[in-house]
Coordinates of C-alpha atoms and ligand atoms in Angstrom, one line a residue:
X19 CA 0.0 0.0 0.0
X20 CA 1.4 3.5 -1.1
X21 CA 1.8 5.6 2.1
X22 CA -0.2 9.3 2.1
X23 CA 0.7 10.3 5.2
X24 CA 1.4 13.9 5.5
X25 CA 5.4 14.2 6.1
X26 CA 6.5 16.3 9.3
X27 CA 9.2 18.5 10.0
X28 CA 12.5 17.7 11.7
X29 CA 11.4 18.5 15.7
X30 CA 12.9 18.4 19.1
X31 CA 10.3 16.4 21.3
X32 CA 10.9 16.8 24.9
X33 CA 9.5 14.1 27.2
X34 CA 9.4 15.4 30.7
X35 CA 8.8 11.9 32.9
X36 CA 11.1 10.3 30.3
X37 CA 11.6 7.1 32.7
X38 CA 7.7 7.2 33.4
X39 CA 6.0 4.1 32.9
X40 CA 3.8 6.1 30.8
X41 CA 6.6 7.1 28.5
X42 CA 8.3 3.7 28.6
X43 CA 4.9 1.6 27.7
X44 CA 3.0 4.0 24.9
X45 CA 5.4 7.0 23.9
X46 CA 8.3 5.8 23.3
X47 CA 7.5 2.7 22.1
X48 CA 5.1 4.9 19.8
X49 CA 7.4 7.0 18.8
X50 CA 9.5 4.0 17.4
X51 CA 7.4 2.8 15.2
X52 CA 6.3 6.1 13.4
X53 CA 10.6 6.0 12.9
X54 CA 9.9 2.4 12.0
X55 CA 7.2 3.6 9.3
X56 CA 9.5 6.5 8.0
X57 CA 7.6 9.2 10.0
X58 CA 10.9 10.8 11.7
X59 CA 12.9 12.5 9.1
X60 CA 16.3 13.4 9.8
X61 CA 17.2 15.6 11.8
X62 CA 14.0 14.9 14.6
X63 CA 15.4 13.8 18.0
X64 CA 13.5 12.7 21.3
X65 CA 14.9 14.0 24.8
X66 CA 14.1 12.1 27.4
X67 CA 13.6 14.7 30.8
X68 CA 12.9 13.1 34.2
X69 CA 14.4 13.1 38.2
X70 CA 16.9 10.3 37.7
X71 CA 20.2 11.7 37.2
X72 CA 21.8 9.4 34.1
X73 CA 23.5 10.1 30.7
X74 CA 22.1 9.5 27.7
X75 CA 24.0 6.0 27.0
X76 CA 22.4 4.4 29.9
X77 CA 18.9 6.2 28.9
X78 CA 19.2 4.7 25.5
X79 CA 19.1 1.5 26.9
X80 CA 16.4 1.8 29.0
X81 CA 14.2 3.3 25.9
X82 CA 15.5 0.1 24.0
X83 CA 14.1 -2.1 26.6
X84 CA 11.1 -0.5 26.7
X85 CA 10.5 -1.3 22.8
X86 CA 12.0 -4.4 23.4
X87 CA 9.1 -5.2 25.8
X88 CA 6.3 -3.0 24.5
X89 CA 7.3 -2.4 20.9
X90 CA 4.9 -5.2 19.6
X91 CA 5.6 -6.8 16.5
X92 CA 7.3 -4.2 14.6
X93 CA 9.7 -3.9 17.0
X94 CA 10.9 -7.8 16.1
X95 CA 10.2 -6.7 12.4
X96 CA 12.1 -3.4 11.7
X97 CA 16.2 -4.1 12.8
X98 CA 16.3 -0.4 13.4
X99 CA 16.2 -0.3 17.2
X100 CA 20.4 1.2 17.3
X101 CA 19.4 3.8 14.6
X102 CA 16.7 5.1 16.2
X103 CA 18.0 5.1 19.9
X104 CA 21.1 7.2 18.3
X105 CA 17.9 10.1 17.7
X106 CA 17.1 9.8 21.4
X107 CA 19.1 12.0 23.9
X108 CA 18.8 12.5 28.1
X109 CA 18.6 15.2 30.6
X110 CA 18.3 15.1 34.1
X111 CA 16.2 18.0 34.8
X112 CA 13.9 19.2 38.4
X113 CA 10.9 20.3 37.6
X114 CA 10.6 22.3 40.9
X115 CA 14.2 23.4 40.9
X116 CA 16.7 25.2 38.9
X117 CA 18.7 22.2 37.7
X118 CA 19.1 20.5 34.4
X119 CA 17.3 23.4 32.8
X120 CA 20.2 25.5 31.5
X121 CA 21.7 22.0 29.7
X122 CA 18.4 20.9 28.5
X123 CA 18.1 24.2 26.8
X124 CA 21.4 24.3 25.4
X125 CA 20.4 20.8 23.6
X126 CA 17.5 22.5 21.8
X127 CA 17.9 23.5 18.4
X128 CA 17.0 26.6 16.6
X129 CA 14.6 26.4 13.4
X130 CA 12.3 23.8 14.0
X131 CA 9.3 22.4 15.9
X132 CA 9.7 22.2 19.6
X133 CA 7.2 20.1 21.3
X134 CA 7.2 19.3 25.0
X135 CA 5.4 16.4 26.6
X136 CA 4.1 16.5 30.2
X137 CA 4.3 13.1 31.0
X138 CA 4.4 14.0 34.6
X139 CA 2.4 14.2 37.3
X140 CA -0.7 17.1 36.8
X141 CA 1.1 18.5 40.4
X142 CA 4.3 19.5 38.0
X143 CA 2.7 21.2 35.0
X144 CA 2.8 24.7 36.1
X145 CA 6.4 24.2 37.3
X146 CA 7.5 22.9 34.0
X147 CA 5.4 25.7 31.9
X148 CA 6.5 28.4 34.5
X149 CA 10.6 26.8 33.9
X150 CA 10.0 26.3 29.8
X151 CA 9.3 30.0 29.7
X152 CA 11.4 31.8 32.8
X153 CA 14.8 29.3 30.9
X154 CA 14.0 30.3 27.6
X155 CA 13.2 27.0 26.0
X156 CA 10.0 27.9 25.1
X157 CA 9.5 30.1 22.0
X158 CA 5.9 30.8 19.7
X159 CA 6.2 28.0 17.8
X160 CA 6.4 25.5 20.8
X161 CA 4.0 23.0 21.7
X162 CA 3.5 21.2 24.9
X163 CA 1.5 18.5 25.7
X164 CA -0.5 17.5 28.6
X165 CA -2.1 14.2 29.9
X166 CA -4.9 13.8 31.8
X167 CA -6.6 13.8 34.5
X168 CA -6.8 17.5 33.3
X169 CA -8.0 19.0 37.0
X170 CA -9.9 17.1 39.3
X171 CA -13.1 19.0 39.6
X172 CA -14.5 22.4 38.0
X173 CA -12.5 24.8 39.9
X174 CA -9.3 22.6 39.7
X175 CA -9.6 22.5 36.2
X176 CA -9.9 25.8 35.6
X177 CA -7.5 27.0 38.0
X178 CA -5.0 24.2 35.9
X179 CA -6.1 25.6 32.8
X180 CA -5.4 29.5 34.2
X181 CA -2.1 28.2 34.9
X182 CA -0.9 27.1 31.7
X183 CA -2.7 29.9 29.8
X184 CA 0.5 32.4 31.8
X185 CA 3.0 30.7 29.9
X186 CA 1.3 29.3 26.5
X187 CA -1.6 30.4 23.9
X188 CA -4.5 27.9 23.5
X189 CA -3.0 27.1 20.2
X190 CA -0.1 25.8 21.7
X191 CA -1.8 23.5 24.3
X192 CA -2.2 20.1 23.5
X193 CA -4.5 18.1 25.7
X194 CA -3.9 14.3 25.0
X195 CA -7.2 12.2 25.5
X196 CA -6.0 9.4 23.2
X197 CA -9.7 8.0 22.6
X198 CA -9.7 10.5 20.3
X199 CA -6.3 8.9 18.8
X200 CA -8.4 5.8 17.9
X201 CA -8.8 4.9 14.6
X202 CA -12.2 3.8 14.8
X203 CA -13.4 7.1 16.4
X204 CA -11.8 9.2 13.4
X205 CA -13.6 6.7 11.2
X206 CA -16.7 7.3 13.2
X207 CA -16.2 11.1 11.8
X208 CA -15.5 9.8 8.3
X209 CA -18.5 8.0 8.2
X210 CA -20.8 10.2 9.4
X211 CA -20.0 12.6 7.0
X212 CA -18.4 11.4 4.4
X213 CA -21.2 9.1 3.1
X214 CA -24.4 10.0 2.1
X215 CA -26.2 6.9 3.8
X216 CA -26.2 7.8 7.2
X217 CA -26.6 11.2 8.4
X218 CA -30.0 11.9 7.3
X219 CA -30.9 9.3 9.5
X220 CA -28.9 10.4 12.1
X221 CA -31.5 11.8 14.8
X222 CA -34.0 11.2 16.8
X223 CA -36.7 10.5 14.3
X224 CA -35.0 7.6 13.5
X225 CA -33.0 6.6 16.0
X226 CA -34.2 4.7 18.9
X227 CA -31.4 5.2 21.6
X228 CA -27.2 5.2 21.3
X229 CA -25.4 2.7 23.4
X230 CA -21.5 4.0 24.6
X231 CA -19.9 0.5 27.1
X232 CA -16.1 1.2 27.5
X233 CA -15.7 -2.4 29.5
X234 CA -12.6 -3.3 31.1
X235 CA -11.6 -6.9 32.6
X236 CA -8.9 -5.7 34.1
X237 CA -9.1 -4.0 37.9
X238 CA -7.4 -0.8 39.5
X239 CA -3.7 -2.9 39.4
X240 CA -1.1 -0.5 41.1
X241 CA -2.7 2.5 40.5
X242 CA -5.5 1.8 43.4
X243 CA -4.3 4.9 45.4
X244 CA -4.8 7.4 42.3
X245 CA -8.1 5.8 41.1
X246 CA -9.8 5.6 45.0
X247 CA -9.9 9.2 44.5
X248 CA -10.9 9.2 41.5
X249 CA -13.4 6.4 40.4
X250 CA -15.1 5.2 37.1
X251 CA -16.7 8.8 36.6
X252 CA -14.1 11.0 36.8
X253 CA -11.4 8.2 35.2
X254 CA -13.5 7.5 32.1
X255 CA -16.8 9.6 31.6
X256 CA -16.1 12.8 32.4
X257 CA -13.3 12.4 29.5
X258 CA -13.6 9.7 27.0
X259 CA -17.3 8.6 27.2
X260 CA -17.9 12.0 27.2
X261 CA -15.8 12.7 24.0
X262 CA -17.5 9.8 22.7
X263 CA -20.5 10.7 22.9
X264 CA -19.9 14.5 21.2
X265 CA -18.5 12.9 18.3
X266 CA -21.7 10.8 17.7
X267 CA -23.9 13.4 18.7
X268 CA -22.2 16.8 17.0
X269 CA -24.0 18.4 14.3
X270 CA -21.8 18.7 10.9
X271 CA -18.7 20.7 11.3
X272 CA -18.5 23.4 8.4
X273 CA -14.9 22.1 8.0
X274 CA -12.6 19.3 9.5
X275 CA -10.6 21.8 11.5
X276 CA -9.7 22.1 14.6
X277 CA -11.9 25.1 16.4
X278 CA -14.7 23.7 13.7
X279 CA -14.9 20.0 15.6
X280 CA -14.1 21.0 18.9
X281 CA -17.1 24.2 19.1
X282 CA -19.7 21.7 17.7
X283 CA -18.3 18.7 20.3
X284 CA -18.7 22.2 22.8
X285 CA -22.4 22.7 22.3
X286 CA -23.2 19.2 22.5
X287 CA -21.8 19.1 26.3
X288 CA -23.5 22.2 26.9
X289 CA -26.8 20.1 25.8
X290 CA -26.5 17.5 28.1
X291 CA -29.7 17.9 30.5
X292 CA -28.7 18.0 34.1
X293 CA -28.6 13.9 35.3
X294 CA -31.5 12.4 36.9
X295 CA -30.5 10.5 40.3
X296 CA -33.0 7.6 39.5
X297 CA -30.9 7.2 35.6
X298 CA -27.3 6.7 37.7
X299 CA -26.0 3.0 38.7
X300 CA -22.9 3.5 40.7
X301 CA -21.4 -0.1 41.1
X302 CA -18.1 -1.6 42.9
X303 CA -16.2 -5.1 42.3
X304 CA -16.7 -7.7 44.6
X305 CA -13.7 -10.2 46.0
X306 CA -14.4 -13.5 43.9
X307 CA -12.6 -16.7 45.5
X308 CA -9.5 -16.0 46.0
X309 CA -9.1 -12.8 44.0
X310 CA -9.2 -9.5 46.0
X311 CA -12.6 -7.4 45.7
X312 CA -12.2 -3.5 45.0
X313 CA -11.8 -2.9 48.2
X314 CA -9.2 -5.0 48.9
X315 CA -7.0 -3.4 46.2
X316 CA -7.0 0.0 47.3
X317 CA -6.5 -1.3 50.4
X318 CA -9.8 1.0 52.1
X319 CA -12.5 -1.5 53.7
X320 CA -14.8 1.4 53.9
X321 CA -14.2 3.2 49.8
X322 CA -17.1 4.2 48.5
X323 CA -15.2 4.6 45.1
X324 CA -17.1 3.8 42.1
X325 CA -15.5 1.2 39.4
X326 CA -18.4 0.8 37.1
X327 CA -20.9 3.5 36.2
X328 CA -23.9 3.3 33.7
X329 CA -26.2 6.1 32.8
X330 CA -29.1 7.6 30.9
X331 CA -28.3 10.9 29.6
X332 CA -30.4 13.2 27.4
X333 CA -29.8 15.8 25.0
X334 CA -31.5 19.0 24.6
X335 CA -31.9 20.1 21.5
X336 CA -33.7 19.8 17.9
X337 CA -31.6 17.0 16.7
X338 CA -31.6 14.1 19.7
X339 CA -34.7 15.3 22.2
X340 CA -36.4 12.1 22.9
X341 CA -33.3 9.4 22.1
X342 CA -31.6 8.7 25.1
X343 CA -27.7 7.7 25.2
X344 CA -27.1 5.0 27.6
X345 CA -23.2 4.9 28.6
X346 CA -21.8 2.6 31.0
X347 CA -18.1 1.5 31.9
X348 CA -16.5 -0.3 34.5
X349 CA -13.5 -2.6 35.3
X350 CA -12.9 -6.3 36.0
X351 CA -16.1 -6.7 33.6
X352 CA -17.0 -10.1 31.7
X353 CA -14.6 -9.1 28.3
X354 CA -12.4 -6.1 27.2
X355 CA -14.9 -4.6 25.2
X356 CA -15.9 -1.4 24.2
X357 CA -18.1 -0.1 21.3
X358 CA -20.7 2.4 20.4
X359 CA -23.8 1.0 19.4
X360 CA -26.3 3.3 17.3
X361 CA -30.1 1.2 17.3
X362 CA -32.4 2.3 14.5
X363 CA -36.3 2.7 15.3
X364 CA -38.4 -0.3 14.0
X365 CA -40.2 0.1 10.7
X366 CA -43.2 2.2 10.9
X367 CA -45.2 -0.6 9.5
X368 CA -44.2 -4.2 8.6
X369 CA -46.1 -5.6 5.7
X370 CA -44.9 -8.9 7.0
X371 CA -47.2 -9.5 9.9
X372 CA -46.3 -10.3 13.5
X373 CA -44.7 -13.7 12.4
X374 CA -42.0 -12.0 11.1
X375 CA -40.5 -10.9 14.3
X376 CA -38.9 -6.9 15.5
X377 CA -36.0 -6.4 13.9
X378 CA -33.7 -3.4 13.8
X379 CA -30.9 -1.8 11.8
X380 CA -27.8 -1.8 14.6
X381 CA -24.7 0.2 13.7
X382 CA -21.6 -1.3 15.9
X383 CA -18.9 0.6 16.3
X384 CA -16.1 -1.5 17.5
X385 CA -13.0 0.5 19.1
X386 CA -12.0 -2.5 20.8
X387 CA -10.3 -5.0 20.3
X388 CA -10.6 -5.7 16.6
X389 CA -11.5 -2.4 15.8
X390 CA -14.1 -2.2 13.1
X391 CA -18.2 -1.5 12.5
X392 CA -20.9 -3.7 11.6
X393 CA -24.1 -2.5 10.5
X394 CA -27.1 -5.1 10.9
X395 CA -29.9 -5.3 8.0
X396 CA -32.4 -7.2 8.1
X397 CA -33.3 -9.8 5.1
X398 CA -35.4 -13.2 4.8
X399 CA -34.0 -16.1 6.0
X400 CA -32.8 -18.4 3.1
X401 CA -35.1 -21.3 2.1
X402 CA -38.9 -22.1 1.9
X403 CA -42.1 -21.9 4.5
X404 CA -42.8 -18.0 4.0
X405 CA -41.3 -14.6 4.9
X406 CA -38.9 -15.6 7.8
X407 CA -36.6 -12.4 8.6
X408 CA -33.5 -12.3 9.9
X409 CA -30.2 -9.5 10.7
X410 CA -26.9 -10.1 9.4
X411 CA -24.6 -8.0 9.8
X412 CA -22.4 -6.0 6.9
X413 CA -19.0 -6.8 9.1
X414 CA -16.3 -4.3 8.2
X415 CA -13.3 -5.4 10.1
X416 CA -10.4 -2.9 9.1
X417 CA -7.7 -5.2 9.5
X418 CA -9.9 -7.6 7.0
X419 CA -11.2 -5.5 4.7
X420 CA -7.8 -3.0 4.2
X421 CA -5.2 -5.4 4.4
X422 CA -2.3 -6.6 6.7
X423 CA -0.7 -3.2 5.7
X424 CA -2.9 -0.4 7.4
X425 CA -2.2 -2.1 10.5
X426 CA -3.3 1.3 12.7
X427 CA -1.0 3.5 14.6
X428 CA -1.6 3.2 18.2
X429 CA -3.5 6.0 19.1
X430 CA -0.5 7.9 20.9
X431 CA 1.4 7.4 17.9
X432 CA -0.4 9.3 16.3
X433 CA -1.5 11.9 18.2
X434 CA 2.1 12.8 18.7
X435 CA 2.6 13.2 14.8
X436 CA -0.7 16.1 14.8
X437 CA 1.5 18.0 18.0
X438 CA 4.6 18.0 15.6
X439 CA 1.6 19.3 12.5
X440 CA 0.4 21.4 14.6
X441 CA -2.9 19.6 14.3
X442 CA -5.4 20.2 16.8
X443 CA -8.5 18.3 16.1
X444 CA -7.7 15.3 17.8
X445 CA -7.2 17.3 21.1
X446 CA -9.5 18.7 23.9
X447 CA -9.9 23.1 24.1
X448 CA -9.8 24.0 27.7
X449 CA -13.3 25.4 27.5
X450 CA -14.1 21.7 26.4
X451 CA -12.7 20.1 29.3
X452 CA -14.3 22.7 31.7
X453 CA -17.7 22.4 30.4
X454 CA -17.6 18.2 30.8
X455 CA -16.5 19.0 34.5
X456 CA -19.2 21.7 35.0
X457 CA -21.9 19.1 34.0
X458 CA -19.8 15.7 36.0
X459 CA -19.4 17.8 39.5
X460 CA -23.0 18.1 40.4
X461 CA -23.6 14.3 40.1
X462 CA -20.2 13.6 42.0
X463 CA -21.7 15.8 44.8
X464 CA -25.3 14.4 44.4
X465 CA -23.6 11.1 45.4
X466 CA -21.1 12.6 48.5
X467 CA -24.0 14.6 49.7
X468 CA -26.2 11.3 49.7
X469 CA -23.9 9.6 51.0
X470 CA -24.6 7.0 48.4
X471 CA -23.1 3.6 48.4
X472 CA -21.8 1.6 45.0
X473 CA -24.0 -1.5 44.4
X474 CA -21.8 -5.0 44.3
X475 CA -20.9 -6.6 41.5
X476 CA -19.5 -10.0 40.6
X477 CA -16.0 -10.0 38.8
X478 CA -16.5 -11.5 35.2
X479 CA -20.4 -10.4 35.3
X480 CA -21.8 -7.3 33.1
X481 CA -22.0 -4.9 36.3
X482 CA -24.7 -4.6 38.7
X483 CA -28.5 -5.8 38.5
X484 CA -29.2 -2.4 39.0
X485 CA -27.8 -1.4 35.4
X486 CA -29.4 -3.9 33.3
X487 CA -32.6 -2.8 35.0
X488 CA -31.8 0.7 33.8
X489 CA -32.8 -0.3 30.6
X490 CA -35.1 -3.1 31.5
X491 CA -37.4 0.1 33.0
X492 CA -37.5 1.4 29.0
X493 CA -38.1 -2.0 27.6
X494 CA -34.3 -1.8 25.9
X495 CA -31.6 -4.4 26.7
X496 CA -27.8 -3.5 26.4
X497 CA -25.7 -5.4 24.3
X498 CA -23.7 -7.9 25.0
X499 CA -20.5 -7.5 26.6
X500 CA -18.1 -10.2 24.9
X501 CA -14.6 -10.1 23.6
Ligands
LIG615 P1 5.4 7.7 36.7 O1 5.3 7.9 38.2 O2 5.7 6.3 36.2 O3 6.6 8.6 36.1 C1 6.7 10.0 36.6 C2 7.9 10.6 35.9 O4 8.0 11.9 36.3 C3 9.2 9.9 36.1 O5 10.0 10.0 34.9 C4 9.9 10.9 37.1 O6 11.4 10.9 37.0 C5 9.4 12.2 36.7 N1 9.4 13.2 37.8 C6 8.8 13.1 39.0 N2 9.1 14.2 39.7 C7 9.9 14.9 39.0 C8 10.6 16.2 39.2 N3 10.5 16.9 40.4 N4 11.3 16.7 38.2 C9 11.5 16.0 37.1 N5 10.9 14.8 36.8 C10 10.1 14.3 37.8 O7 4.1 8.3 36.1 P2 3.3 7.8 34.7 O8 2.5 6.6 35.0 O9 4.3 7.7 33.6 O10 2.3 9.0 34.5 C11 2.7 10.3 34.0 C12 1.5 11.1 33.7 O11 0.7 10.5 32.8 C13 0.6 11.3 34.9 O12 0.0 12.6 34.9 C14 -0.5 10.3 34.8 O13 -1.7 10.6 35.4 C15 -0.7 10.3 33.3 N6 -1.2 9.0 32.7 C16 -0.5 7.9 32.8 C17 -1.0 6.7 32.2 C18 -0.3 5.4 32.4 O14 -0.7 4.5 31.7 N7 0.8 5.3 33.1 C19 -2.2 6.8 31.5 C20 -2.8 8.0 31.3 C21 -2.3 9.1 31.9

């Protein structure tokens, strides 16, 4: 397959938290195979900027371990490992002191893109923005980079967001939520509107309801002290559920552009009807033999931490009153499985009598695993004895129907690549970020205020009962969670 991708310029990427195990499982890694795939030119160079105090020969083997062990496949397929670790470069810098910075500038070069990734705790970004200006590394044309959680609440967010905007224009803020970095999600853009098929039907005349499950077998692992503070709603819906669900729900941006997408993803947040308590399952793991319950792994017999949420939200506005969006998400759930699911109204009349069964057109959107869509349409079931119907679904499996070769960046991948464009449609605006937190904070404080305690759930199961009967109340199921 012919490669389009657009070439970038020679850049200097700083990676603050260099030695981070987010830097050593996803960006570096990342960055490899875009070198792997011909996407560094010459002249680009990584610096890796954390605590530790090393050189760059002993960093350069710790970035080729981390490929070594999180590379994947192309990093056994492309014998480039030495060439690219000879791009990659070290400085011990402190982000709350004076050291380091002087030498890290004095590695910068003049002339090209500077981009600099906060892959650092939230607690060090206004030291690092406050040092990238006050040292001079920081000109116009530089970019940083920040990961999430992006503030905690509201006024945390927006004091975050005040803090940054002292040291660097909106345009130069990039704020990573790598759901967006998904292929599937971009494709979710291309084909709303890039066909002709779908978005006249996209609304609530004919559709019945959206389903959003982001399901997760996996339980809070190491990070059980970060996410006991956090929990399933501020972890994953107030971010990408919620950027989820503007992509499906947007109106038509006049243009792909960046302040195009992200003011129509604005107004659909800003639509989101206040949360009804009685539309809200909070739900918590359970221990199951001899595997520790939630609980147990954040070590707090008493947490009322939520690790699965599910919800009905509404829209207000011409294009979606009346079709609810169910969302849920949760960890150690029956299968790693998470899709969008867009369910068609029935027919308004079926000429083929009750017999025939209620069938509906499904559009699956798959982000993962095996990212892909299948739509379901409904046809007769082959063979004699009358007008039997049946849904099969049109399966478009993207590594099936494009070939071994458009094997899919990893999300980070490319999402680094649009800093270096100076591409920003793939990345949350602060006003974005603040509005999902204005409309998250009053059903975080509904809950504390209640004092309202997470319903059980059994490891392996679909979530509470709770949840299921969420839907049962509307006379809708959710799908399936399976792998
Ligand atoms: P980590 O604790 O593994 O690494 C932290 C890095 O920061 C280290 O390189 C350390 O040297 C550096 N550091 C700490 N204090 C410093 C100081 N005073 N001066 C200079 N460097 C300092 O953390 P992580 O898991 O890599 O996470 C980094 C950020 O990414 C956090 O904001 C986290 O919330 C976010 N994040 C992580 C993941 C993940 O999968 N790990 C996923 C999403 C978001």
């Amino acid at each position: 397959m012919v490669s389009r991708v657009i070439p970038v310029e020679p850049f200097d990427l700083v990676i603050f938290g260099g030695t981070g195990d987010l830097a050593r499982r996803k960006i570096l890694p990342g960055l490899f195979r875009r070198f792997c795939d011909g996407q560094m030119p010459d002249g680009a160079r990584v610096i890796g900027a954390a605590r530790s105090e090393m050189d760059t020969a002993a960093y350069r083997v710790t970035v080729g371990e981390a490929i070594g062990e999180f590379g994947g496949d192309s990093a056994v397929d492309c014998d480039a490992v030495d060439a690219f670790l000879e791009r990659v470069e070290y400085q011990a810098v402190d982000a709350k002191g004076e050291g380091g910075w002087e030498a890290l500038r004095g590695l910068l070069r003049d002339g090209m893109v500077r981009a600099f990734y906060f892959s650092v705790a939230p607690s060090l970004f206004g030291d690092i923005a406050e040092r990238l200006r006050s040292f001079g590394l920081a000109d116009a044309q530089s970019r940083i980079v920040v990961e999430k959680p992006f503030g905690h609440d509201l006024a945390s967010a927006r004091s975050l967001n005040a803090t940054l905007a002292q040291h660097f224009d909106e345009e130069q803020i990039y704020r990573i939520d790598h759901y967006l970095g998904k292929e599937t999600v971009q494709n979710l853009m291309a084909v709303r509107f890039g066909n002709m098929l779908f978005e006249p039907l996209w609304n609530a005349q004919f559709i019945d309801h959206i389903q959003i499950t982001v399901a997760e077998t996996v339980g809070v692992g190491g990070r059980g002290e970060y996410y006991d503070k956090s929990g399933a709603m501020r972890d994953m819906v107030q971010n990408h559920l919620m950027q989820l669900l503007c992509l499906i729900a947007m109106e038509p941006p006049s243009k792909f552009d960046p302040d195009a997408v992200r003011d129509e993803k604005l107004k659909v947040i800003r639509a989101l009807d206040p949360i009804d308590y009685h539309q809200l399952v909070r739900g918590q793991y359970g221990p199951a033999g001899d595997a520790p319950g939630y609980r147990e792994d954040v070590g707090d017999a008493r947490s009322r931490t939520e690790s699965f949420v599910a919800m009905k939200v509404h829209l207000s506005n011409w294009r979606w009153a009346g079709t609810p969006f169910y969302l849920r998400t949760g960890k150690k759930l029956r299968a790693r499985d998470s899709e969008i699911a867009v369910v068609f109204k029935d027919t308004p009349h079926s000429i083929f009598g009750p017999e025939a069964g209620q069938h509906r057109n499904v559009l699956a959107i798959r982000l993962q695993p095996n990212e892909g869509m299948t739509l379901d349409v409904t046809i007769k079931e082959p063979g004699p004895g009358g007008m039997r119907l049946i849904d099969v679904p049109l399966d478009m499996s993207f590594a099936d129907a494009l070939g071994p070769d458009a094997e899919a960046p990893d999300a980070y991948e490319r999402l680094i690549m649009d800093v270096i464009r100076g591409n920003q449609t793939l990345f949350m605006r602060g006003d974005e970020v603040e509005a999902a937190w204005a409309w998250t904070d009053p059903i975080i404080e509904g809950w504390q205020s209640r004092g309202d305690v997470p319903k059980p759930y059994d490891p392996g199961s679909s979530g509470p009962e709770d949840a299921l009967m969420l839907m049962h109340r509307d006379g809708r199921r959710w799908r399936e969670i399976k792998a």
